[in-house]
Structures are given as structure tokens and as C-alpha cells.
Coordinates of C-alpha atoms in Angstrom, one line a residue:
M1 CA 127.7 72.2 142.4
D2 CA 131.9 71.8 143.4
M3 CA 133.7 71.8 141.0
R4 CA 137.9 70.1 139.9
N5 CA 138.9 69.7 136.3
I6 CA 141.5 67.2 135.9
A7 CA 144.1 65.9 133.0
I8 CA 145.2 62.2 133.6
I9 CA 149.5 62.4 131.7
A10 CA 151.0 59.1 130.9
H11 CA 152.6 57.4 129.0
V12 CA 151.6 55.2 126.5
D13 CA 150.4 52.0 127.2
H14 CA 150.8 52.6 131.3
G15 CA 146.9 52.7 131.6
K16 CA 145.2 55.9 131.4
T17 CA 142.3 55.0 129.0
T18 CA 141.3 51.2 131.3
L19 CA 141.1 54.1 135.1
V20 CA 139.0 56.1 133.4
D21 CA 136.6 53.2 132.7
Q22 CA 136.5 52.5 136.0
L23 CA 136.1 56.0 137.3
L24 CA 133.0 56.2 134.8
K25 CA 131.7 53.0 136.6
Q26 CA 132.3 53.8 139.8
S27 CA 130.7 56.7 139.7
G28 CA 127.8 55.4 138.3
T29 CA 127.9 56.8 135.7
F30 CA 125.9 54.7 133.3
R31 CA 123.2 51.7 134.1
D32 CA 123.8 48.8 135.9
N33 CA 122.0 47.0 132.9
Q34 CA 123.7 49.3 130.3
A35 CA 126.2 48.2 127.5
T36 CA 129.6 49.6 127.1
V37 CA 133.1 49.2 125.5
E38 CA 136.0 48.3 127.1
R39 CA 138.2 52.1 126.9
A40 CA 134.9 53.6 126.3
M41 CA 137.1 57.2 125.9
D42 CA 138.5 54.8 123.1
S43 CA 135.1 56.3 120.0
N44 CA 137.6 56.1 116.9
D45 CA 138.2 52.9 115.1
L46 CA 141.8 53.6 114.9
E47 CA 142.4 54.4 118.2
R48 CA 140.2 50.9 119.3
E49 CA 142.4 48.8 116.7
R50 CA 145.8 50.0 117.7
G51 CA 144.6 50.5 121.1
I52 CA 146.3 53.3 121.9
T53 CA 144.8 57.3 122.2
I54 CA 144.8 59.2 119.0
L55 CA 142.8 62.5 120.5
A56 CA 142.1 63.9 123.8
K57 CA 138.7 63.5 124.8
A58 CA 136.5 65.6 128.2
T59 CA 134.0 64.2 129.9
S60 CA 132.8 64.3 133.4
V61 CA 131.5 62.3 136.8
E62 CA 129.5 63.0 139.6
W63 CA 130.7 61.9 143.0
Q64 CA 129.3 62.4 146.4
G65 CA 128.2 66.0 145.4
H66 CA 130.9 66.9 142.9
R67 CA 131.3 67.1 139.8
I68 CA 134.9 65.9 138.8
N69 CA 135.6 66.8 134.6
I70 CA 138.4 64.4 133.5
V71 CA 140.9 64.5 130.0
D72 CA 142.3 61.8 128.9
T73 CA 145.1 62.5 127.0
P74 CA 147.5 60.2 124.4
G75 CA 150.5 59.1 125.6
H76 CA 152.6 58.9 122.2
A77 CA 155.0 61.8 121.8
D78 CA 153.7 62.0 118.0
F79 CA 150.4 63.4 119.5
G80 CA 152.1 66.0 122.3
G81 CA 150.5 68.2 120.4
E82 CA 147.1 67.4 122.0
V83 CA 148.3 67.3 125.5
E84 CA 149.7 70.7 125.6
R85 CA 147.1 73.1 124.7
I86 CA 144.5 70.5 126.7
L87 CA 146.7 71.5 130.2
S88 CA 145.2 74.9 130.3
M89 CA 142.0 74.0 130.4
V90 CA 142.8 72.1 134.0
D91 CA 143.8 72.8 136.8
S92 CA 145.9 70.0 138.0
V93 CA 147.0 66.9 136.9
V94 CA 146.8 62.9 137.9
L95 CA 150.3 61.4 136.9
L96 CA 149.9 57.6 135.8
V97 CA 153.3 55.7 136.5
D98 CA 153.3 51.5 135.1
A99 CA 155.0 50.4 138.7
A100 CA 157.1 47.8 136.6
E101 CA 158.3 50.5 133.8
G102 CA 158.9 53.6 136.1
P103 CA 159.0 57.1 134.4
M104 CA 159.4 56.8 130.2
P105 CA 159.6 59.4 128.0
Q106 CA 156.5 60.2 127.2
T107 CA 156.5 60.6 131.3
K108 CA 159.0 63.3 131.2
F109 CA 157.6 65.9 128.5
V110 CA 154.0 65.9 129.1
T111 CA 155.4 66.3 133.4
A112 CA 157.3 68.8 131.7
K113 CA 154.5 70.9 130.9
A114 CA 151.7 70.0 132.9
L115 CA 154.3 71.4 136.0
R116 CA 156.2 75.1 133.4
L117 CA 152.3 75.7 134.4
G118 CA 152.3 75.1 137.6
L119 CA 149.8 71.7 138.1
R120 CA 150.4 70.0 141.2
P121 CA 151.0 67.1 140.2
I122 CA 148.9 63.5 141.9
V123 CA 151.5 60.6 141.1
V124 CA 149.2 57.3 140.9
L125 CA 151.2 54.4 140.9
N126 CA 149.3 52.1 138.5
K127 CA 149.4 48.2 137.8
V128 CA 151.0 47.0 141.0
D129 CA 149.6 43.5 141.0
K130 CA 151.7 42.3 138.3
P131 CA 154.2 40.2 138.7
D132 CA 157.8 42.6 137.5
A133 CA 156.7 45.5 140.0
E134 CA 158.7 47.8 141.9
P135 CA 156.5 50.4 143.6
D136 CA 158.7 51.8 145.9
R137 CA 161.3 51.8 142.4
A138 CA 159.3 53.9 140.6
L139 CA 158.6 55.9 143.0
D140 CA 162.3 57.5 143.3
E141 CA 162.5 57.0 139.5
V142 CA 159.0 60.2 139.9
F143 CA 160.7 62.2 142.3
D144 CA 164.2 61.6 140.8
L145 CA 162.5 63.1 138.0
F146 CA 160.1 66.3 139.4
V147 CA 164.0 67.0 140.9
S148 CA 165.9 67.5 137.4
L149 CA 161.9 69.1 136.4
D150 CA 162.8 71.5 138.2
A151 CA 159.4 71.1 140.0
N152 CA 159.1 73.4 143.4
E153 CA 158.7 72.8 147.1
E154 CA 155.0 72.5 146.6
Q155 CA 154.7 70.8 143.7
L156 CA 157.6 68.1 145.2
D157 CA 155.2 67.6 148.3
F158 CA 152.8 65.1 145.5
P159 CA 150.5 62.8 147.7
V160 CA 150.7 58.9 146.2
L161 CA 148.2 56.2 145.4
Y162 CA 149.1 52.6 144.4
A163 CA 146.5 51.7 142.3
S164 CA 145.3 49.2 139.6
G165 CA 142.7 50.6 136.3
R166 CA 142.1 47.4 135.6
A167 CA 141.1 46.0 138.9
G168 CA 139.4 49.5 139.1
W169 CA 141.0 50.1 143.1
A170 CA 143.5 52.4 144.1
D171 CA 144.7 52.8 148.0
Q172 CA 146.8 54.9 150.3
E173 CA 149.2 51.9 151.3
L174 CA 150.6 49.4 149.2
D175 CA 149.1 46.8 151.1
G176 CA 145.0 48.4 151.5
P177 CA 142.2 46.8 151.0
R178 CA 141.4 47.2 147.1
E179 CA 138.2 47.7 146.7
N180 CA 137.5 50.8 145.1
L181 CA 139.1 54.2 143.5
D182 CA 137.2 55.9 146.4
A183 CA 140.5 56.6 147.8
L184 CA 141.4 58.6 144.5
Y185 CA 137.9 60.3 143.9
Q186 CA 139.3 61.9 147.2
L187 CA 141.7 62.5 146.9
I188 CA 141.1 64.6 143.6
L189 CA 138.6 67.3 145.5
D190 CA 141.1 67.9 148.6
H191 CA 144.5 67.9 146.4
A192 CA 143.1 69.4 143.4
P193 CA 142.2 73.2 144.0
A194 CA 139.2 74.3 143.0
P195 CA 139.1 76.6 139.6
K196 CA 139.5 79.9 140.5
Q197 CA 137.6 80.6 137.4
L198 CA 135.0 80.5 139.9
A199 CA 136.0 84.2 140.9
H200 CA 135.2 85.4 138.0
V201 CA 132.2 85.0 137.4
D202 CA 130.1 88.1 137.2
E203 CA 132.9 89.7 134.7
P204 CA 131.9 89.5 130.4
F205 CA 132.0 85.8 129.1
S206 CA 135.3 84.5 127.8
M207 CA 137.1 81.1 127.0
L208 CA 140.1 79.8 125.2
A209 CA 139.5 77.0 122.7
T210 CA 141.5 74.7 123.4
T211 CA 139.3 71.5 120.7
L212 CA 138.0 71.6 117.5
A213 CA 135.1 68.9 116.8
A214 CA 132.2 68.6 113.9
D215 CA 128.9 67.7 114.3
P216 CA 126.7 66.6 110.9
F217 CA 123.7 68.3 112.3
L218 CA 125.8 71.4 114.4
G219 CA 128.1 71.8 112.7
R220 CA 132.3 73.7 114.1
L221 CA 132.2 72.9 118.1
L222 CA 134.9 74.3 120.0
T223 CA 135.9 73.2 123.6
G224 CA 137.2 74.8 125.9
R225 CA 137.3 76.2 129.8
I226 CA 135.2 79.1 130.6
E227 CA 137.9 81.5 131.8
T228 CA 135.6 84.9 132.9
G229 CA 131.8 85.0 133.0
K230 CA 128.8 83.1 131.5
V231 CA 126.8 82.0 128.5
R232 CA 123.9 81.6 127.6
T233 CA 122.8 79.4 124.3
G234 CA 121.5 82.8 122.0
Q235 CA 123.9 85.1 123.1
M236 CA 125.9 87.0 120.7
V237 CA 129.4 86.8 121.7
K238 CA 132.5 87.2 118.5
A239 CA 135.8 85.4 117.9
L240 CA 139.4 87.2 118.0
S241 CA 142.7 85.8 116.8
R242 CA 145.5 85.5 119.3
E243 CA 146.6 89.1 118.0
G244 CA 143.6 90.3 119.3
K245 CA 141.8 90.8 116.1
E246 CA 137.5 90.7 115.7
I247 CA 137.6 87.5 113.1
E248 CA 133.5 86.8 113.2
R249 CA 130.0 86.8 115.7
F250 CA 128.0 84.5 115.6
R251 CA 125.1 83.0 117.5
V252 CA 126.1 80.7 120.2
S253 CA 123.1 77.9 119.0
K254 CA 123.9 75.4 121.6
V255 CA 126.1 75.1 125.2
L256 CA 126.5 71.1 125.4
A257 CA 128.5 70.3 128.8
F258 CA 129.7 66.9 129.3
R259 CA 127.4 64.3 131.6
G260 CA 129.5 61.2 131.5
L261 CA 130.1 60.0 127.4
Q262 CA 127.3 62.4 125.8
R263 CA 127.2 65.9 125.4
Q264 CA 124.2 67.3 126.4
P265 CA 123.0 71.0 126.0
I266 CA 122.5 72.8 129.1
D267 CA 120.6 76.3 129.2
E268 CA 124.2 78.7 130.8
A269 CA 127.4 77.6 131.4
E270 CA 129.7 79.6 133.5
A271 CA 133.3 80.2 134.5
G272 CA 134.8 76.6 135.3
D273 CA 133.5 74.9 133.1
I274 CA 135.0 72.8 130.8
V275 CA 131.4 73.5 127.3
S276 CA 131.6 72.8 123.7
L277 CA 130.2 75.7 121.8
A278 CA 128.4 75.6 118.4
G279 CA 127.2 78.5 116.1
M280 CA 130.8 80.1 114.4
S281 CA 132.0 78.6 111.6
K282 CA 135.8 80.6 111.5
A283 CA 136.2 80.6 115.2
T284 CA 139.6 78.3 115.2
V285 CA 141.3 75.9 117.9
A286 CA 143.7 79.4 119.5
D287 CA 141.2 81.8 120.1
T288 CA 139.5 83.5 122.5
I289 CA 135.3 83.4 122.0
S290 CA 134.6 86.0 124.0
D291 CA 130.9 88.6 124.8
L292 CA 131.4 91.8 122.7
S293 CA 132.8 94.2 124.5
V294 CA 135.6 91.9 125.6
S295 CA 138.8 93.4 122.7
E296 CA 142.0 91.7 124.5
A297 CA 142.3 87.8 123.6
I298 CA 142.9 85.1 125.9
P299 CA 147.4 83.4 125.4
A300 CA 146.7 80.4 124.2
Q301 CA 150.3 78.0 125.2
P302 CA 152.3 77.8 122.3
I303 CA 153.6 74.2 120.6
D304 CA 156.7 72.1 120.4
P305 CA 157.1 72.7 116.0
P306 CA 157.0 69.7 113.8
T307 CA 160.3 67.6 113.3
I308 CA 159.7 65.7 109.6
S309 CA 157.8 65.9 106.5
V310 CA 155.8 63.9 103.9
T311 CA 155.0 65.3 100.1
F312 CA 152.1 63.9 99.7
G313 CA 150.9 63.8 96.0
I314 CA 148.6 62.5 93.6
N315 CA 148.6 58.9 92.9
D316 CA 149.8 58.7 89.0
S317 CA 150.5 55.5 89.0
P318 CA 149.1 53.3 86.3
L319 CA 146.6 52.3 88.2
A320 CA 145.0 54.5 89.8
G321 CA 141.6 54.7 90.5
R322 CA 140.4 52.1 90.7
D323 CA 139.8 52.2 94.8
G324 CA 139.4 55.1 96.2
D325 CA 137.1 58.0 94.7
K326 CA 139.3 61.4 95.8
V327 CA 142.3 61.5 93.6
Q328 CA 142.2 64.4 92.7
S329 CA 145.0 67.5 94.3
R330 CA 142.3 70.0 94.9
V331 CA 140.3 67.2 96.5
I332 CA 143.8 66.4 98.4
R333 CA 144.4 70.0 99.7
D334 CA 140.5 70.4 101.0
R335 CA 140.8 67.3 103.4
L336 CA 144.8 68.3 104.5
M337 CA 143.7 71.8 104.8
R338 CA 140.8 71.0 107.0
E339 CA 143.1 68.6 109.2
A340 CA 146.0 71.3 109.8
E341 CA 143.2 73.6 111.4
T342 CA 142.1 70.5 114.0
N343 CA 145.2 69.5 115.1
V344 CA 147.5 72.1 115.5
A345 CA 150.9 70.0 116.1
I346 CA 151.0 69.6 111.9
R347 CA 151.4 72.2 109.4
V348 CA 150.7 72.2 104.9
S349 CA 152.0 74.1 102.7
D350 CA 152.3 73.9 98.7
T351 CA 154.9 72.7 96.7
A352 CA 155.7 74.5 93.2
G353 CA 154.4 71.9 90.8
G354 CA 151.5 72.1 92.7
D355 CA 149.6 68.4 93.0
A356 CA 151.4 68.1 96.2
F357 CA 151.8 69.3 99.8
E358 CA 154.8 69.0 102.4
V359 CA 153.2 67.9 106.1
A360 CA 154.8 68.8 108.4
G361 CA 154.1 66.7 112.0
R362 CA 156.1 65.0 114.9
G363 CA 156.4 61.9 113.9
E364 CA 155.9 58.4 111.8
L365 CA 153.5 57.1 113.3
Q366 CA 150.7 60.7 113.6
M367 CA 151.6 60.8 109.6
G368 CA 150.4 56.9 109.3
V369 CA 147.1 57.6 111.6
L370 CA 146.5 60.6 109.3
I371 CA 147.1 58.3 105.5
E372 CA 145.2 55.7 107.5
N373 CA 142.4 57.8 107.9
M374 CA 142.6 58.9 104.5
R375 CA 143.0 56.0 103.0
R376 CA 139.6 54.8 104.8
E377 CA 137.8 57.7 103.0
G378 CA 138.4 56.9 99.4
F379 CA 141.8 59.2 99.2
E380 CA 144.3 57.6 96.6
L381 CA 148.1 59.0 97.0
S382 CA 151.6 58.8 96.9
I383 CA 152.9 59.6 99.6
S384 CA 158.0 60.0 99.6
R385 CA 160.1 59.5 102.9
P386 CA 160.1 61.4 105.7
Q387 CA 162.6 64.1 105.7
V388 CA 163.2 65.9 109.4
L389 CA 163.3 69.8 109.3
F390 CA 166.6 71.5 109.5
E391 CA 166.7 74.8 111.6
E392 CA 169.5 77.4 111.2
R393 CA 171.0 79.2 114.2
D394 CA 174.0 81.2 114.2
G395 CA 174.7 80.3 110.4
E396 CA 174.9 76.9 111.3
R397 CA 173.2 74.2 110.5
H398 CA 170.4 72.7 113.2
E399 CA 168.8 69.0 113.7
P400 CA 166.1 67.9 115.7
L401 CA 167.4 65.0 118.6
E402 CA 165.5 62.8 120.9
E403 CA 166.1 61.0 123.5
V404 CA 165.4 57.0 122.8
T405 CA 165.1 54.4 126.0
I406 CA 165.0 51.2 125.4
D407 CA 164.0 47.9 127.0
V408 CA 165.6 45.0 125.8
D409 CA 167.1 41.4 126.5
E410 CA 170.6 41.4 128.0
E411 CA 171.6 39.1 124.6
Y412 CA 171.0 41.5 122.2
S413 CA 171.9 44.6 124.0
G414 CA 175.6 44.4 122.0
V415 CA 173.5 44.5 118.8
V416 CA 171.8 47.7 119.4
V417 CA 174.3 49.9 120.1
D418 CA 176.0 48.6 117.4
K419 CA 173.2 50.3 115.1
L420 CA 172.8 53.3 117.9
S421 CA 176.2 54.2 117.2
Q422 CA 176.1 54.1 113.2
R423 CA 173.5 56.3 113.5
K424 CA 175.5 59.2 115.4
A425 CA 173.7 58.2 119.0
E426 CA 174.8 59.6 122.2
L427 CA 174.7 57.2 125.0
S428 CA 173.3 58.6 128.9
E429 CA 172.7 56.0 130.5
M430 CA 172.5 51.7 130.5
R431 CA 171.3 49.5 133.2
T432 CA 169.9 45.8 133.7
G433 CA 166.8 45.6 135.1
A434 CA 164.7 43.2 136.6
G435 CA 163.9 39.4 135.0
G436 CA 167.1 40.0 132.9
K437 CA 166.1 43.1 130.4
T438 CA 168.6 45.7 130.2
R439 CA 167.6 49.5 129.8
I440 CA 169.9 51.8 127.5
V441 CA 168.4 55.4 127.0
A442 CA 170.1 57.6 124.0
L443 CA 170.3 60.9 122.2
V444 CA 170.0 59.9 118.5
P445 CA 169.1 62.3 115.8
S446 CA 165.1 61.7 114.2
R447 CA 167.2 60.8 111.2
G448 CA 168.5 57.8 112.3
L449 CA 164.9 56.8 114.2
I450 CA 163.4 57.2 110.3
G451 CA 163.2 53.9 108.9
Y452 CA 165.1 51.7 111.9
H453 CA 161.8 50.7 113.8
G454 CA 161.4 47.7 111.7
E455 CA 165.1 46.3 111.7
F456 CA 164.8 47.1 116.2
L457 CA 161.8 44.6 115.8
T458 CA 164.0 42.0 113.6
D459 CA 167.7 42.5 116.0
T460 CA 166.0 41.7 119.1
R461 CA 163.5 39.0 117.6
G462 CA 160.3 40.8 118.5
T463 CA 161.2 41.6 122.4
G464 CA 162.5 44.8 122.4
V465 CA 160.4 48.5 123.3
M466 CA 161.9 51.1 121.6
N467 CA 159.9 54.5 123.3
R468 CA 161.1 58.3 122.0
V469 CA 160.4 61.7 122.3
F470 CA 161.9 65.1 121.2
S471 CA 165.1 66.1 123.1
D472 CA 166.8 69.3 121.1
W473 CA 168.6 70.8 118.7
T474 CA 171.6 69.9 118.1
P475 CA 174.1 70.3 115.0
Y476 CA 174.2 68.8 111.7
R477 CA 176.4 65.0 112.7
G478 CA 176.9 64.4 109.5
P479 CA 176.0 61.8 106.8
I480 CA 174.4 58.2 108.0
P481 CA 173.7 55.2 106.8
G482 CA 170.5 54.6 105.1
R483 CA 169.0 51.6 103.7
R484 CA 171.5 48.3 103.1
N485 CA 170.4 46.3 100.1
G486 CA 168.4 47.1 97.4
V487 CA 164.8 46.2 95.7
L488 CA 163.8 43.8 92.8
I489 CA 162.0 46.3 90.3
S490 CA 158.7 45.0 88.0
M491 CA 160.6 45.6 83.8
E492 CA 156.3 44.8 83.0
D493 CA 152.8 45.4 82.9
G494 CA 150.2 42.4 84.8
T495 CA 149.3 39.8 86.9
S496 CA 151.7 37.8 88.8
V497 CA 152.7 34.3 88.3
A498 CA 153.8 31.8 91.0
Y499 CA 156.4 30.3 88.9
A500 CA 157.7 33.3 88.1
I501 CA 158.3 34.9 91.9
F502 CA 160.0 30.6 92.4
N503 CA 162.6 31.6 90.5
L504 CA 163.4 34.3 91.3
E505 CA 163.0 33.8 95.0
D506 CA 167.0 33.6 95.5
R507 CA 167.5 37.2 94.1
G508 CA 165.1 38.1 97.9
S509 CA 162.3 38.1 99.8
F510 CA 159.1 39.5 98.1
F511 CA 156.7 42.1 99.2
I512 CA 154.2 40.6 96.9
G513 CA 152.3 36.7 95.8
A514 CA 151.0 35.3 92.6
G515 CA 148.1 36.7 91.3
E516 CA 149.1 40.6 91.9
Q517 CA 148.7 43.4 88.9
V518 CA 152.3 45.1 88.8
Y519 CA 153.4 47.4 87.1
T520 CA 156.7 49.0 85.3
G521 CA 158.7 50.3 87.9
M522 CA 156.7 48.6 90.5
I523 CA 158.5 47.9 93.8
L524 CA 157.7 44.2 94.8
G525 CA 160.8 42.8 96.7
E526 CA 164.3 43.2 98.5
H527 CA 166.8 42.3 97.5
S528 CA 169.5 39.9 98.1
R529 CA 172.4 42.6 98.0
D530 CA 172.7 46.4 97.7
N531 CA 172.0 47.0 94.1
D532 CA 168.6 48.2 92.6
L533 CA 167.4 44.4 90.1
E534 CA 164.7 44.9 87.8
V535 CA 162.8 41.5 86.8
N536 CA 160.5 39.9 85.1
P537 CA 157.5 38.8 87.4
L538 CA 155.4 37.6 84.6
K539 CA 157.6 34.4 83.0
G540 CA 154.8 32.0 83.2
K541 CA 156.5 27.8 82.5
K542 CA 157.5 26.4 78.5
L543 CA 154.7 24.0 78.1
T544 CA 155.3 21.3 75.6
N545 CA 153.3 17.9 75.1
V546 CA 156.0 16.3 76.4
R547 CA 156.2 14.7 80.0
A548 CA 158.7 13.7 82.3
S549 CA 158.5 12.8 85.9
G550 CA 160.1 14.7 88.5
T551 CA 159.9 18.5 86.3
D552 CA 155.6 18.8 87.1
E553 CA 156.6 19.8 91.2
A554 CA 153.6 21.8 92.3
V555 CA 155.6 25.3 93.1
R556 CA 155.5 26.7 97.0
L557 CA 156.0 30.1 97.6
T558 CA 157.3 31.6 100.7
T559 CA 154.9 33.5 102.5
P560 CA 155.6 37.9 101.3
I561 CA 156.4 40.5 104.1
R562 CA 153.1 42.3 103.9
L563 CA 155.2 45.6 105.3
T564 CA 152.6 48.1 107.3
L565 CA 151.6 51.6 106.3
E566 CA 153.9 53.3 109.1
Q567 CA 156.2 50.3 107.8
A568 CA 156.1 50.8 104.2
I569 CA 157.0 55.2 104.9
A570 CA 159.9 54.7 106.1
Y571 CA 161.0 51.4 104.1
I572 CA 161.5 53.5 101.0
E573 CA 164.8 55.7 100.2
P574 CA 164.1 59.3 98.3
D575 CA 163.6 58.0 94.9
E576 CA 160.4 55.9 96.0
L577 CA 157.3 56.7 96.9
V578 CA 154.2 54.6 99.1
E579 CA 151.6 54.4 96.7
V580 CA 148.1 54.6 99.1
T581 CA 144.7 53.2 97.9
P582 CA 141.9 51.9 100.3
R583 CA 142.1 48.4 99.5
H584 CA 146.3 48.8 98.7
I585 CA 150.1 49.8 100.2
R586 CA 152.4 49.6 97.0
L587 CA 155.7 50.0 97.5
R588 CA 157.4 52.2 92.9
K589 CA 160.0 53.9 92.1
R590 CA 159.4 57.7 91.8
H591 CA 160.5 57.7 87.9
L592 CA 158.7 54.2 86.9
D593 CA 160.5 55.1 83.5
P594 CA 164.5 52.8 83.4
H595 CA 165.6 54.9 81.9
E596 CA 164.2 58.4 83.7
R597 CA 165.8 56.6 86.4
K598 CA 169.2 56.1 85.0
R599 CA 169.4 60.2 83.6
Q600 CA 168.0 61.0 87.3
S601 CA 170.5 59.1 88.4
R602 CA 173.3 60.3 86.1
A603 CA 172.6 64.1 86.8
A604 CA 172.3 63.3 90.8
G605 CA 175.9 61.6 90.7

């Protein structure tokens, strides 16, 4: 069967997974009466809840006697490691661009990777049926982007389609018939080259592993594109590391091909096809799986380095062990090592004490997703504030720089620019768009963005949209101001009382309500001033048998602020921790004892 391998790449929320839904539907992959869900490729619970793709996944459709293998990729910069590996499996990319927003930071990031690999893109202007769509402007911006990324003549001569993924149509003209996606299927077959690996079918088998998954029945599953030869069930193969050293030999217990949303066992697969193999016990991502006669490993794509690190420690608060059943450092370490094996963008290292582990990754969202998965599995953790990773270059300290693209209403642009300047930002572009929106593009040190997103949403009354992507390394830019306000700290252990919180509300805003477990050193809320304040949340009303009118009004508390996991991690200061359990997210001081805190602050000062 004639075959094509393509990846769908785009910025977050530009409609990749929704388009794949329609491609699956219109190719006849589903039966007419089959129950299907929206965004079928987002199979993970967190992906469904957040509406974003986290893991890259492969599928395949048949159309008029041709097989098209499609890889759906994440759009968020924090999960860029998934995209970098996946692009080595495909021969062409479908670049999806929102006709209203135009190319965004992540569009630039993934397009640069694709162009560097020599892939020929197909540009699809999606959501052209939106009222604020400007497809002509978006197309001009895509062309400018390609020129700025040094695309060659062949890549600059890209075909364009106008589409609406949700409505399920794509046409070569903006005012086309708008019936189905046949134009996109045909363009993929005409423009995307057939896999060049087909010419190497008669050579010994070799395949580069690009993703690792676990199956409860089959064990480890390595997915990749077969570069040369054929592989069949029961064949003896070996795994080679990047350096060409043999890791293990094993018998292939299953060869699984992607057929729609299912992985189906097949007897034999040949060069050019994307398949999953089972049977190995040690081989992992970036290793070469090959015939016993092959001695050279296939070169793997380099992965961008991590930019931030977070310390994962055991939960040592007075309330430890009440929610979760996985609390030992050994269990936490095993889980983090498993994560680092499947996710090449994460690095795990031990700390001096042995009961905490430093996890380096791309951003707060990536860390938040890992922590959220672990708490759902029953882990209890204490998490530190994210730290930026520095690099020494020519004897000078360099820090990561990010390109930030912000879309805000004009009235809020002043306060946003002011806050960015405090964070040592360089403004590179500022222009007014449609609908009274202003687009601001700035280069900001990663340090300045930790914890800024919540403040940004407050400043723009929740209407602003901020996107960021790693740009380059820059010489250290000096200190950046952190959180302005201090915190309210509990001085007692017990259960919080409504009367006490009511009387403390003029001191600041609270993160807890009445009837919640608190302990000494736990952070209860944000102080209205810049210093920390110890308060007693257990103080009840003294009752006497004397009653007077007007003194017994019902206590009405202001609704407490409930921080999400990412907000909590970004909110804390270096001397604070986030206590994460399956049912609670609490903030606390690193040292619970007030005397110990004073000693540490004196030593630091």
C-alpha cells in the first residue's frame, strides 16, 4: 500500500487534535454507529481536563487505497521534547496556523525544527470561519516566518489550504465548496514524499526508538519508524546505544501497527512504516533496535536542554501520610527515574541529603503535569520553588532568555509593559491588532517569568493571553524583584475557626476556610504588607451567659483563594514549600519552627 508519514504541528489551541478527529472520521476509520469522543487522540485524563495535548501520539488512516500515518504533537513549549523526537519519524509536516492569531511562539519553535530537518511543510490556515479571522495577514506572517528561519526555495514554495477543523472542511480557495477534507488528503499524497526508507527494504532491519510506553500485558513498547529492512514477530534483534554499544538482545514478542486509534498486531512490518515493538527489558528512547548483523547506531536528534529545576522531597509536615500511601523517598525516586526514561526533556539527579531529588525540565506547566500525575497515583511530596538553570560561558554566567508574546486589550498594555520592564525585559515589538487588541513581543529572562502568570491575569482582568518559548542564553541580568507581599503563618496546630479568620481578614487574604487542619509554620494566606506575620487561626469566641443585642451577628467569611498546583509552585519564595497530597495542596515554610526560621534568616542576611 502506498504510504505517507506526516506530523501535524502548531501552536497550542490552534486545532491540531480536532483536525485529526475529522481526518479519522472522514476516512471511514470509525463505524457509522461507533461511539466516539471529541479530541479522540487526547487519551490521557489530564489532557482531557486541560484541553491540551501533552504526549505525541501516532495514528493512521486509509484513503482511496493509500495509508497515511499521522502524528499528533503537543502545542505547548513545555512539551517541546516530544516534538523534537517525533519529527525524525516523518517526511513532511502539516503546519496549522490560526487565521486570527497568525504564527505564535510555538509555531516558530516547531517550524524551525522541521525546516532544519529539511521537511517540506503544507500550511493550513485553520478557523477561517471565525469572525475575526484575517487569513491573508496570517499567510503573509507565515511566509515572513519561513524567510526569517532560513527556509530553502523548495520549503518557501509551500502549498496553502483554508480550513475549519471543527466543521471538517478544507479547500484550496477561501470561498470553496466547504464540504469535506478531500483537498487535504489529496495534497498530502501529492506534496508529501513517500518514505525514502522504502528503497532499503532488502537491507538488514534497523529502527530508531522515538517514544516509550508501558502496556500491562506486553511490558515495554518502543515506537519508531523502520529505517531499513523488515521485522517480524519472533525475530531475534539487539538494542544499540547512541554510541553503538550493545545494550541487550531480545526476541520481538509483538509487532504492533497503528490502525485508526488502535494498535493492531501484525506478522511483519517493513521499512518506512511506523510501528511499536514489544519484548525488550532495557532498551529506551534514542536507542537503535536492529538486526544482529548491524553494528552502527542510527544518529538521534539532539534535544534542547532543560531551563528550570524543581526539588521533589518527601512530605515531612505534621499531616504527612494521611492522604497518600507512597511517601518514602525510595518510591519517589523510582517513579521519577521511570519518568526520566520516557521523557527525554527531563533530568533527575539526587541531592546531598538523599531524601530529595532535583528534577530539571522545560517549564512550570511540565512540572505541574508530572506532580499532578504523581499525586493521582497516591504520592505525597514537598515541592520547592522553581530555580532557573545557569550556564558558564567564557567565564561568565548566562541565563535562559524566553520570547514572550502577549495579546491584551489596549487599556492594559501600559501596566503589562511596566511589569515586564521590572523583570529586565527587552521590548522587540508592539502593535495594535483587530478588535482593540495590542500584541507585545518581548525577550524576558526565564527568572522574571516564574510566578508572573497569575499577576498578569490579575493585571489584565483575566482577558490577556501570554505565550512563551525558549529563545537563547543571555549574560546574567542582575536581581529581579520577587513577590511583593509577605504571608500569614499559623502559630498553632489544630482546626481553623471561622471567628478567628473573620477577625484576621483585615490583615490579608486567606487561602483556607473554616474547619480545615492547620499546623505551626503552615501558610494560611497573603499578608497585606511586605513582611510575614504569625497569626492564630484557632482563637474561638469567649462565651458568657450574658447576651446583648448586636453582638451575635453571624460570621461571614470572604471566600478563600484556592491556588492551583502551578499557581502554588509559582507563588512560593525560596524559603517556602508546596505540600502536595492526593487531596490537598498546602503552602508551608521550609522550617516550621519560628526560632529555626529566625536563625536561618540571620545566617542568610
